[in-house]
mmCIF file of C-alpha atoms in Angstrom:
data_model
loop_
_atom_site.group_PDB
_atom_site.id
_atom_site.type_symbol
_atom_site.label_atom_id
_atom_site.label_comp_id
_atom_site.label_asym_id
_atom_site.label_seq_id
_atom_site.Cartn_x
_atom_site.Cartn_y
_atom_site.Cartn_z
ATOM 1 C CA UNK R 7 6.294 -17.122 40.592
ATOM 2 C CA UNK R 8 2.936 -18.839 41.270
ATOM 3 C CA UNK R 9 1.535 -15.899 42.755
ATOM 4 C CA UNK R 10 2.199 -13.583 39.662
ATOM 5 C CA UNK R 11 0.658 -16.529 37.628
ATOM 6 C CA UNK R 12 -2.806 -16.604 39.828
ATOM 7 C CA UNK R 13 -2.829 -13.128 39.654
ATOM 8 C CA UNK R 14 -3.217 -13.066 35.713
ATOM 9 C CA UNK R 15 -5.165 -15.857 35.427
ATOM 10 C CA UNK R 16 -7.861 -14.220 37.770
ATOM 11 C CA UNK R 17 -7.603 -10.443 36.068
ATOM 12 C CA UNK R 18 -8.053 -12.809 33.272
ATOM 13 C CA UNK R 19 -10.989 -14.710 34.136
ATOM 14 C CA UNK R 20 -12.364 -11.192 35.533
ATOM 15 C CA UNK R 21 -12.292 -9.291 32.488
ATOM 16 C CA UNK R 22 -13.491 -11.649 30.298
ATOM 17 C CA UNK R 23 -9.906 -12.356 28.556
ATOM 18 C CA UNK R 24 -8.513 -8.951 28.735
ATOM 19 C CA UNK R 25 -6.031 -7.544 30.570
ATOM 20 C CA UNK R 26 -4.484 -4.108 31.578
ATOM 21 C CA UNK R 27 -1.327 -3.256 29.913
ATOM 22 C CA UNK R 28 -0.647 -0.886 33.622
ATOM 23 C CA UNK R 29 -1.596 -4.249 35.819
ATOM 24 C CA UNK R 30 1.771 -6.087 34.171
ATOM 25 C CA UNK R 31 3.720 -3.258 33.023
ATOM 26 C CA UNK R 32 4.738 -2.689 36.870
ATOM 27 C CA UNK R 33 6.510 -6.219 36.785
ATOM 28 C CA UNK R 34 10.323 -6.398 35.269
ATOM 29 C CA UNK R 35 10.598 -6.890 31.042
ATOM 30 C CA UNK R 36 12.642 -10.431 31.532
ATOM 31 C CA UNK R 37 9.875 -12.021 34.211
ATOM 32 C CA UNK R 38 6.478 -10.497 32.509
ATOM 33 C CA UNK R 39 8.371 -12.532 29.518
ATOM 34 C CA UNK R 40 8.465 -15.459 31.629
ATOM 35 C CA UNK R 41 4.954 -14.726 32.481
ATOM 36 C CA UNK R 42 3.420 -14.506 29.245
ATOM 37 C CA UNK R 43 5.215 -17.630 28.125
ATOM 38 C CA UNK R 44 3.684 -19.782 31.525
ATOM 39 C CA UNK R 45 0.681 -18.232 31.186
ATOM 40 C CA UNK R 46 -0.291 -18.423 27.370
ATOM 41 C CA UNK R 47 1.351 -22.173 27.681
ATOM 42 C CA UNK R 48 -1.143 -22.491 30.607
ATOM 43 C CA UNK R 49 -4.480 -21.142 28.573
ATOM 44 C CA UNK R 50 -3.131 -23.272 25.394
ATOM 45 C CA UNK R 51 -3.542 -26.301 27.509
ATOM 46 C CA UNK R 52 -6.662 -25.839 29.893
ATOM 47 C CA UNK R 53 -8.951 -24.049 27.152
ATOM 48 C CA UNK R 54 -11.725 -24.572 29.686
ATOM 49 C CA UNK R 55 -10.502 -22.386 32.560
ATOM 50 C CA UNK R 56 -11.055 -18.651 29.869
ATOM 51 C CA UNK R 57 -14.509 -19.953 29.899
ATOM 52 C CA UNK R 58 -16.580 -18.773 26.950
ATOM 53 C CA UNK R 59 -12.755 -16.597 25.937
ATOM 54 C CA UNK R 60 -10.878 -17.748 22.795
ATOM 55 C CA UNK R 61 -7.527 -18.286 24.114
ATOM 56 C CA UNK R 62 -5.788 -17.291 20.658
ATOM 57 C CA UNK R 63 -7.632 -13.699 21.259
ATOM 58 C CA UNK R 64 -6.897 -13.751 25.229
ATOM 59 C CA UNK R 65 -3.615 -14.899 24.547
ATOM 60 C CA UNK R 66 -2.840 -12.442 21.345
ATOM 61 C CA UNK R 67 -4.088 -9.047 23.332
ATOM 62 C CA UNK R 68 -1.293 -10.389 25.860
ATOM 63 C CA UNK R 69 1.548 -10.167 23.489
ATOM 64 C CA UNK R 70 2.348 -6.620 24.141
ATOM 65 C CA UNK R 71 3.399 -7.001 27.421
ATOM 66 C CA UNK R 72 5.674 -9.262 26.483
ATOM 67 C CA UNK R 73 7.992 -6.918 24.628
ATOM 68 C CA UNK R 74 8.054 -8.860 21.143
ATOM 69 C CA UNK R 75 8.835 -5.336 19.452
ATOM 70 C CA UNK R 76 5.110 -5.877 17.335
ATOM 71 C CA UNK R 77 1.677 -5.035 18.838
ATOM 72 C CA UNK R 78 -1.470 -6.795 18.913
ATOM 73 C CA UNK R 79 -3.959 -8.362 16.564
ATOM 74 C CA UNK R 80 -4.943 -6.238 13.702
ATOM 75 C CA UNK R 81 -8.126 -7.578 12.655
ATOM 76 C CA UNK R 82 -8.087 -6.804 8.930
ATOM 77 C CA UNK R 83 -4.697 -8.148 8.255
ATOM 78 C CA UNK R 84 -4.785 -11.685 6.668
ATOM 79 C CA UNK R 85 -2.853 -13.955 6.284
ATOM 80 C CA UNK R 86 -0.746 -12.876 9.192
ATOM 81 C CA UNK R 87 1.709 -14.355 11.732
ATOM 82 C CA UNK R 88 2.984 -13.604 15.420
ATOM 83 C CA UNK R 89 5.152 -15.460 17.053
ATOM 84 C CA UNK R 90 6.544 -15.400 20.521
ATOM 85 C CA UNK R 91 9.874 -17.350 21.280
ATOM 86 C CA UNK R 92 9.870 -18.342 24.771
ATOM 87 C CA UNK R 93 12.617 -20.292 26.616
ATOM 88 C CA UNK R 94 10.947 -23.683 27.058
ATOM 89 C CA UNK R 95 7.712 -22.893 24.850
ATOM 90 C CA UNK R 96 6.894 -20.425 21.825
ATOM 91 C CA UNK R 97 3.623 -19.409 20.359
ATOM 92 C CA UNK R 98 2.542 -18.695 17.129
ATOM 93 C CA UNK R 99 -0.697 -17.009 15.964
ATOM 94 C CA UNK R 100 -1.931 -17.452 12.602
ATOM 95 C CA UNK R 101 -4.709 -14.923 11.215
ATOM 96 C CA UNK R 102 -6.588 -16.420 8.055
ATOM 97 C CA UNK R 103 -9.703 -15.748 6.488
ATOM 98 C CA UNK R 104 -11.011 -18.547 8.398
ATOM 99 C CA UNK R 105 -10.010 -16.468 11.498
ATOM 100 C CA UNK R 106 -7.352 -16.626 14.311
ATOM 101 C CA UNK R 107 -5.849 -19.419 15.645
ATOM 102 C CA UNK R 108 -2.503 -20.125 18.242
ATOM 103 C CA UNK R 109 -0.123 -23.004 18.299
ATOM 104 C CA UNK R 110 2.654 -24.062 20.237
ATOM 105 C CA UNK R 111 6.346 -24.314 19.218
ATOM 106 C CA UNK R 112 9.341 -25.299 20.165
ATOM 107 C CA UNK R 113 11.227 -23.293 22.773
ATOM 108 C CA UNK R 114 14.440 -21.205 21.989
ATOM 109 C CA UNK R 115 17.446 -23.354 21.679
ATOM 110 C CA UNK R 116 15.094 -25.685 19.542
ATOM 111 C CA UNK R 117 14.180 -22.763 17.384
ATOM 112 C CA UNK R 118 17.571 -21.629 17.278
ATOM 113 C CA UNK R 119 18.955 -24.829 16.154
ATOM 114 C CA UNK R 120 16.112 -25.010 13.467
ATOM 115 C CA UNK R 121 17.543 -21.564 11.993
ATOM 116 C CA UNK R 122 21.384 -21.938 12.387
ATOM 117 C CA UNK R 123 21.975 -23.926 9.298
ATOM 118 C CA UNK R 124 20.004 -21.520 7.167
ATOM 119 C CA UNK R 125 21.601 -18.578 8.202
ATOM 120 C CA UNK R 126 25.206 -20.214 8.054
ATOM 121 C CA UNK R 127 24.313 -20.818 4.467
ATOM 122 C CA UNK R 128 23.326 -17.027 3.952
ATOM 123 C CA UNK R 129 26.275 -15.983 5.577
ATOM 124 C CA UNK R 130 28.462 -17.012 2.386
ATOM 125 C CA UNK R 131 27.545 -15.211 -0.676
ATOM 126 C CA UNK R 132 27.492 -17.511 -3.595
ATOM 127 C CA UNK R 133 27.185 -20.707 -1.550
ATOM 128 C CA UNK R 134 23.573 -22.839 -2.045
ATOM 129 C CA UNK R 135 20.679 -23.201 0.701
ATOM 130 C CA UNK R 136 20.499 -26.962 2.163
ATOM 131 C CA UNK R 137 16.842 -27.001 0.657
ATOM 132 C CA UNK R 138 15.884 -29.764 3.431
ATOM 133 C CA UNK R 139 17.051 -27.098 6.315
ATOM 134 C CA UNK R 140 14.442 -24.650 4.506
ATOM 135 C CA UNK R 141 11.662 -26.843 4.327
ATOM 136 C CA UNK R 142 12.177 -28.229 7.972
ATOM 137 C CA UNK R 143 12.059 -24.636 9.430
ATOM 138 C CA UNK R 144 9.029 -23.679 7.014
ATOM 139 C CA UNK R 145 7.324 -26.690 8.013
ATOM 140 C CA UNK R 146 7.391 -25.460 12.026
ATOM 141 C CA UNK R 147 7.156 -21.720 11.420
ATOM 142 C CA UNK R 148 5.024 -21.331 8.888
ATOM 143 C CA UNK R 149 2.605 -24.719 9.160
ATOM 144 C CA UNK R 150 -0.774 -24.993 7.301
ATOM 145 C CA UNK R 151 -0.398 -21.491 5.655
ATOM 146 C CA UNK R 152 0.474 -22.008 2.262
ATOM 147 C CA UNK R 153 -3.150 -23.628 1.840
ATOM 148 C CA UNK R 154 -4.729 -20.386 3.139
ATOM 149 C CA UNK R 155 -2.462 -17.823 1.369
ATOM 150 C CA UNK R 156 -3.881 -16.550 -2.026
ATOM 151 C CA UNK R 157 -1.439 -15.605 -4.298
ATOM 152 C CA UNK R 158 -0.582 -11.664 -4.504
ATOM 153 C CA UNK R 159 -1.739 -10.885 -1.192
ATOM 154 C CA UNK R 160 0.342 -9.268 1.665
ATOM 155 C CA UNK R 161 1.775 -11.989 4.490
ATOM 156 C CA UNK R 162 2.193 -9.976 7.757
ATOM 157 C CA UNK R 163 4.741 -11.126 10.270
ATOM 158 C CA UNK R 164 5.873 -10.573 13.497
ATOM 159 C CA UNK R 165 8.799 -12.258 14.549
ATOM 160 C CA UNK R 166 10.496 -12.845 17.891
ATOM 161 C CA UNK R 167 13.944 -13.254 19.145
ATOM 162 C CA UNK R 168 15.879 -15.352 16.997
ATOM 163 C CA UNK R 169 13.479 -15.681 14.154
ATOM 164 C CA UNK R 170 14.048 -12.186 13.542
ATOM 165 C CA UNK R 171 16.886 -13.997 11.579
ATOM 166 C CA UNK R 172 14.842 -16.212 9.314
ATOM 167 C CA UNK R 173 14.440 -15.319 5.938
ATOM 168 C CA UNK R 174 11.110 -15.322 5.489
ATOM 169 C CA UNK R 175 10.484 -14.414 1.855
ATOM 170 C CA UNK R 176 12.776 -17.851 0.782
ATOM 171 C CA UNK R 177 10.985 -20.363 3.130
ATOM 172 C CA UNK R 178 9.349 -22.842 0.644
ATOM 173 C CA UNK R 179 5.302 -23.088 0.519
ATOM 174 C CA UNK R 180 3.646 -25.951 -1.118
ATOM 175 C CA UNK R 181 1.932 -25.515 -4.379
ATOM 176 C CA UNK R 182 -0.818 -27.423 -5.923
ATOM 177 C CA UNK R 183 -0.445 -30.224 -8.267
ATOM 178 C CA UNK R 184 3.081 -30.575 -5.948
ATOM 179 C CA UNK R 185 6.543 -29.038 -5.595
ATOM 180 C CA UNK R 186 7.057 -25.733 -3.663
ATOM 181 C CA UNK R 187 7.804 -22.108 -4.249
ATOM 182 C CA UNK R 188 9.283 -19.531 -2.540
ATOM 183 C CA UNK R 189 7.526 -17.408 -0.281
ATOM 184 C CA UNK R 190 8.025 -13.635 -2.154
ATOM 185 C CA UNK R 191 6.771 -15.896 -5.605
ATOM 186 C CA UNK R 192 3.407 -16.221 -3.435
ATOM 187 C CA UNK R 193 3.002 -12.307 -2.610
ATOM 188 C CA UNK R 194 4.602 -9.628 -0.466
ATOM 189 C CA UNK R 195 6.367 -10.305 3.037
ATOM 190 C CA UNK R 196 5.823 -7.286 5.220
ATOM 191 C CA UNK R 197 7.015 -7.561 8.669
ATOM 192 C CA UNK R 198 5.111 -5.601 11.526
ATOM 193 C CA UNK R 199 6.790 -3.559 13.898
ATOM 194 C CA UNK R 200 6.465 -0.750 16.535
ATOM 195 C CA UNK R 201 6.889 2.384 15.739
ATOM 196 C CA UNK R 202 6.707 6.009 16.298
ATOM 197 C CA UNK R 203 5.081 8.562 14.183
ATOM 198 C CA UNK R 204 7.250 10.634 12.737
ATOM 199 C CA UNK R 205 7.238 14.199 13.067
ATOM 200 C CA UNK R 206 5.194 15.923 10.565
ATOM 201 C CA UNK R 207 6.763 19.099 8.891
ATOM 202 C CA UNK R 208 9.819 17.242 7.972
ATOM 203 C CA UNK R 209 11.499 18.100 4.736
ATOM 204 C CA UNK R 210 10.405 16.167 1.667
ATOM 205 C CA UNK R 211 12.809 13.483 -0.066
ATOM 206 C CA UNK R 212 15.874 14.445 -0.979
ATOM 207 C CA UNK R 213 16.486 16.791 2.143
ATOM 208 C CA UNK R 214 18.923 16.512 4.420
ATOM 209 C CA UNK R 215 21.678 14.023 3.879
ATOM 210 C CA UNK R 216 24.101 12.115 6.146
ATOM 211 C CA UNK R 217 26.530 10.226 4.544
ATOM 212 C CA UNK R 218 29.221 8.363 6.026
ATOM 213 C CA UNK R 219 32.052 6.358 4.465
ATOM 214 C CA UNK R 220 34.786 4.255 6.642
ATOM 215 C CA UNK R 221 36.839 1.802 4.896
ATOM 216 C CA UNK R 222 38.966 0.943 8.172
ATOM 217 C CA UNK R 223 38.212 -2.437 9.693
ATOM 218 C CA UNK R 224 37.123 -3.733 12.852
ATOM 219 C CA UNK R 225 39.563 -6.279 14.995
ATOM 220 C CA UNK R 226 39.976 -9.171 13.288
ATOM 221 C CA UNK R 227 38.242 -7.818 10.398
ATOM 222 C CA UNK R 228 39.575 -7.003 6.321
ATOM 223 C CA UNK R 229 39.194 -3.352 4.949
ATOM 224 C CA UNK R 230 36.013 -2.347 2.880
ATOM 225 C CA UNK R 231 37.196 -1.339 -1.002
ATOM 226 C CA UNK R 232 34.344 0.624 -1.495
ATOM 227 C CA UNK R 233 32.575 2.337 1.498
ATOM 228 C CA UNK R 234 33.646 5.614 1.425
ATOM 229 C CA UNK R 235 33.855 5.800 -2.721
ATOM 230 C CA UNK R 236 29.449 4.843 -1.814
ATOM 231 C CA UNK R 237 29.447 7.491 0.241
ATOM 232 C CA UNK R 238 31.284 9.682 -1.682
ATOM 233 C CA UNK R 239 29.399 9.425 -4.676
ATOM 234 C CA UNK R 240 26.094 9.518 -2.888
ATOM 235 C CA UNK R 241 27.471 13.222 -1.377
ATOM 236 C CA UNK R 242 28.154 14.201 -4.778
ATOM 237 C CA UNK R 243 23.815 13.860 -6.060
ATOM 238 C CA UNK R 244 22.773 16.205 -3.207
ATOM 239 C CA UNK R 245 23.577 20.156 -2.553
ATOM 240 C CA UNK R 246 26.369 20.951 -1.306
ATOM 241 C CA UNK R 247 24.186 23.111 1.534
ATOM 242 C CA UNK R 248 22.503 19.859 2.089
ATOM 243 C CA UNK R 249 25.054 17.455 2.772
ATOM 244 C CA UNK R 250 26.917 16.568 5.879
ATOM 245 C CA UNK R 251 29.566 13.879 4.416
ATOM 246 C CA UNK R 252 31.489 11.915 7.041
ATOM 247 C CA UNK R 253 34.726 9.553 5.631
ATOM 248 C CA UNK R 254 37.131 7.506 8.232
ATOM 249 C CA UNK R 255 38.185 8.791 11.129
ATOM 250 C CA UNK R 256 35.924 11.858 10.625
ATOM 251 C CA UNK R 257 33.039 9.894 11.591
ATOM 252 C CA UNK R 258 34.800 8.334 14.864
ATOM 253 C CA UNK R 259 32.540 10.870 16.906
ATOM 254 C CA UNK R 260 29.314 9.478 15.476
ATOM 255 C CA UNK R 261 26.820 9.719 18.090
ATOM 256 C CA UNK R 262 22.800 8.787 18.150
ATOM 257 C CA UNK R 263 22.131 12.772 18.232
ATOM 258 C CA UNK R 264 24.031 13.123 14.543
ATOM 259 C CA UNK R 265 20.685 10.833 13.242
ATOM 260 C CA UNK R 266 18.334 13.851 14.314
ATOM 261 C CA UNK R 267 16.763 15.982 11.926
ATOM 262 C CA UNK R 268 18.179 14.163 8.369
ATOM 263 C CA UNK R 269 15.856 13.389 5.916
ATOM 264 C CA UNK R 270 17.890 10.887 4.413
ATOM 265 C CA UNK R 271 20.867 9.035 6.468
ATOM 266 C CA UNK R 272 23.345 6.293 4.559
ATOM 267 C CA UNK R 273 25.974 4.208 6.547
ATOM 268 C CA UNK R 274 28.733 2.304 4.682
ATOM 269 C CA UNK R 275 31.037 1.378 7.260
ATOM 270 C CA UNK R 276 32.019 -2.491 8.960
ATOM 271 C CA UNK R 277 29.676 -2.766 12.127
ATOM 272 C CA UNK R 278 30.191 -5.337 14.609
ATOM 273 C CA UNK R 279 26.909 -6.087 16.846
ATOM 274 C CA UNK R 280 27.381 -7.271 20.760
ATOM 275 C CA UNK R 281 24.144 -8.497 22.993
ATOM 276 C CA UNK R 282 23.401 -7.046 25.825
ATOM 277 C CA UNK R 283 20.445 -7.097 28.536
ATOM 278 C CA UNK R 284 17.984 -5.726 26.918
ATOM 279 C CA UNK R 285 18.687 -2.619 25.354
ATOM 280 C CA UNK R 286 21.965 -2.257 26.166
ATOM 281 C CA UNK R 287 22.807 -3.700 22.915
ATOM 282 C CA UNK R 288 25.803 -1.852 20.735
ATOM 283 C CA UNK R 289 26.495 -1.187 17.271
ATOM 284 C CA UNK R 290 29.861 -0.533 16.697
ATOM 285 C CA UNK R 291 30.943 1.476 13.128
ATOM 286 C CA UNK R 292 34.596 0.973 12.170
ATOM 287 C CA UNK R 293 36.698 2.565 15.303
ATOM 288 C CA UNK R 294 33.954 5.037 16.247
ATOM 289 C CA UNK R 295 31.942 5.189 19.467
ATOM 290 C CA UNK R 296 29.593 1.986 20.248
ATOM 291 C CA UNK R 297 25.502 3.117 19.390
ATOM 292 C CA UNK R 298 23.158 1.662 21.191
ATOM 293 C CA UNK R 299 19.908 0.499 20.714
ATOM 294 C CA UNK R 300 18.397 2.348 23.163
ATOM 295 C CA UNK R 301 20.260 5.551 22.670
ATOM 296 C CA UNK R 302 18.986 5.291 18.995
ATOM 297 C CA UNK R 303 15.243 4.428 20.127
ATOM 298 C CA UNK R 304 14.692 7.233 22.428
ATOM 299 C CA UNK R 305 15.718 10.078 20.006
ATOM 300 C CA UNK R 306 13.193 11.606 17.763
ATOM 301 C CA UNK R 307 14.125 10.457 13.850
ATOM 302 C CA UNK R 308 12.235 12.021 11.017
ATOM 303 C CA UNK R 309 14.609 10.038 8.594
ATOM 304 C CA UNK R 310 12.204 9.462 5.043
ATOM 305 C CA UNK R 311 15.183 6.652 4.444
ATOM 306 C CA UNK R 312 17.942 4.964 6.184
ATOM 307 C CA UNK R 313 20.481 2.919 4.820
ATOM 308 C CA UNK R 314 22.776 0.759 6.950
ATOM 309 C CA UNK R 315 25.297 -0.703 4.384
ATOM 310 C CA UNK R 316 27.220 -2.708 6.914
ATOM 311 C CA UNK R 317 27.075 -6.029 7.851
ATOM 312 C CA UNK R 318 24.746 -7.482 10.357
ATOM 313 C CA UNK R 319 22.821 -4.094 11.019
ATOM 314 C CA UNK R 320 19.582 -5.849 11.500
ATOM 315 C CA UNK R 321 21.148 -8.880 13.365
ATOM 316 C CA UNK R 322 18.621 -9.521 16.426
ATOM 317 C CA UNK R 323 20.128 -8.876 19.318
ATOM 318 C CA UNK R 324 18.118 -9.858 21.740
ATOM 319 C CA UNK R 325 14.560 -11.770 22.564
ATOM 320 C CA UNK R 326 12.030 -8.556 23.627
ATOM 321 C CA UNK R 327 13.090 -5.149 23.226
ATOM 322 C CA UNK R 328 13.420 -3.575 19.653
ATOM 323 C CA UNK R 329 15.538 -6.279 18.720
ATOM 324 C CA UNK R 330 18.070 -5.171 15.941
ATOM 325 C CA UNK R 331 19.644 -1.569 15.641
ATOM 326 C CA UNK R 332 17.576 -1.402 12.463
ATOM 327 C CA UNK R 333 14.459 -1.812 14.371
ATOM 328 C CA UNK R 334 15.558 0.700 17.210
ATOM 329 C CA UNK R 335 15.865 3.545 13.754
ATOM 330 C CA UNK R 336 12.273 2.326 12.935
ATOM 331 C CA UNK R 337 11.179 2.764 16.723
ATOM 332 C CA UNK R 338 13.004 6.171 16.706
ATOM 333 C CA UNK R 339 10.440 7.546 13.766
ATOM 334 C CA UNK R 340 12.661 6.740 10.748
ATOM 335 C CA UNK R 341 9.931 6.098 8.121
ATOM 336 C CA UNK R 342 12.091 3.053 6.100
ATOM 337 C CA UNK R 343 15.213 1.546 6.856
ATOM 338 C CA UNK R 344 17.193 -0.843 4.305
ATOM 339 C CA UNK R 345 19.672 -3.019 6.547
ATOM 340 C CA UNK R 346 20.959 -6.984 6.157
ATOM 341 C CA UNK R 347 21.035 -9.099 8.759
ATOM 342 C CA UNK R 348 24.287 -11.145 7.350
ATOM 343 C CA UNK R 349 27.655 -10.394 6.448
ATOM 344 C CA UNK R 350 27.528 -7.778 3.161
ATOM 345 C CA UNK R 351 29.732 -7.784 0.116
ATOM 346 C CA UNK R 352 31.509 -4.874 -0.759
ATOM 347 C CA UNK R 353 31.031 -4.506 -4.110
ATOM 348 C CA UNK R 354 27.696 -5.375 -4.039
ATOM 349 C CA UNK R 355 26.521 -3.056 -1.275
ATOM 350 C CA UNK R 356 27.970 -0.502 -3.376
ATOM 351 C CA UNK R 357 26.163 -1.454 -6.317
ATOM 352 C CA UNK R 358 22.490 -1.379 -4.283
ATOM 353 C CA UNK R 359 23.544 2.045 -2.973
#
């Protein structure tokens, strides 16, 4: 509404380009969205009106309130990226060591149709990468940032939405003298995210393990070969004392409190992911309860390691919000979490494990 929009642009122009997180936070998730994607669009294209602000600054402190699952800028991290994905207009913010600018992007359905063919091609192990569809999406994503990108340092992102499906560490970067390499070649990936501290006392490495194996499929779905032989022989390293091994229908009463106090928790099971407002978003594992996001978010995980050996585990589920179940374990306190966001072979899942 216009009013909402005149209201931020004068707490705006009042505090000098900085806002209140408790001034927006009383407005709905969906519309402060809708907000920060008029208003940022807004500042983008009347500079003039923060006054002596830098509207990639203004606009970046914003980004919280938007519910992009990352916080704001972190000054000594460069090169980094944030992105917002916004349904007519996205944003992206690009931190160099020639400092922080923001650019606009497509909106959604462009974005999404910019990602499709690449993740149709991951979803087939074996089959090749159109390298055009890479170099299309690196080219809008990623921009000028292979010229400011030395090689072995750390690249930063913070992805939104439907871009939390891109594979960053394969989009191609330009290389001088010509040609192109991939990403991970140039340095790290690291993706930023929001989490919770985890509690301190925990057990070291190597603690507490939950295990569970379920070969069963989902509707529509074949039987795994090898889940519960992964969990099995993962069982079998630990203590006995230790252990708390879950195969088939055993693990049909898998709820978000059975993730509480493990040190280490390993899923090899189908999983079949379903969007829902916000973070009403489901997990299913093979014919057990539905886990949601949210119920997985709001527990308190001291987890040194998760492992989600399913398929689709870090699918994003939704724009805002924590935006994959992986994420919602990382939100929870779980210190690293190893998921896919494509369909998983069997064998090979087994052989990571």
């Amino acid at each position: 509404p216009s009013h909402r929009v005149g209201e931020v642009v004068h707490l705006m122009q009042e505090a000098d380009g900085r806002v209140f997180a408790a001034d927006l936070r009383l407005v709905n998730r969906r519309l402060r969205r809708e907000l920060f994607e008029t208003v940022a669009g807004f500042f983008l294209d009347h500079p003039r009106r923060l006054g002596r602000a830098d509207p990639a600054a203004s606009t970046l402190a914003l980004l919280e309130l938007a519910d992009t699952g990352a916080g704001g800028d972190v000054p000594d991290l460069a090169p980094a990226l944030w992105f917002f994905v916004g349904k007519e207009r996205s944003f992206r913010w690009s931190r160099t060591a020639g400092g922080l600018s923001v650019t606009g992007l497509p909106g959604e359905a462009d974005l999404a149709r910019l990602v499709a063919p690449v993740v149709a091609d991951m979803q087939h192990p074996g089959r090749t990468v159109v390298e055009s569809a890479l170099s299309r999406l690196a080219d809008v994503l990623l921009g000028p940032l292979g010229d400011h990108w030395a090689a072995g340092r750390t690249l930063h992102l913070a992805p939104d939405g439907v871009l939390h499906a891109v594979p960053w560490a394969l989009l191609p970067l330009p290389v001088p003298g010509g040609g192109f390499e991939p990403a991970l070649t140039r340095g790290p990936v690291r993706e930023l995210a929001r989490t919770r501290e985890p509690p301190r006392g925990s057990s070291p490495p190597g603690g507490r393990l939950l295990a569970i194996g379920d070969d069963r499929t989902l509707a529509g779905g074949e039987e795994l070969r090898r889940a519960e032989a992964e969990a099995r022989a993962l069982a079998a390293r630990w203590p006995s004392t230790q252990v708390d091994l879950r195969l088939g229908a055993v693990a049909d009463d898998l709820t978000e409190d059975d993730f509480v106090g493990r040190d280490v928790i390993h899923i090899a099971s189908h999983a079949r992911c379903r969007e829902g407002l916000g973070y009403r978003a489901t997990v299913r594992f093979a014919a057990g309860v539905p886990l949601t996001a949210t119920g997985v978010a709001r527990r308190r995980l001291d987890a040194d390691l998760m492992v989600l050996s399913c398929c689709e585990a870090d699918r994003p589920l939704a724009a805002g919000g924590v935006g994959s179940f992986a994420r919602a374990c990382l939100e929870a306190g779980a210190r690293t979490v190893i998921a896919s966001s494509q369909r998983v072979d069997d064998e090979a899942a087994a052989e990571l494990a």
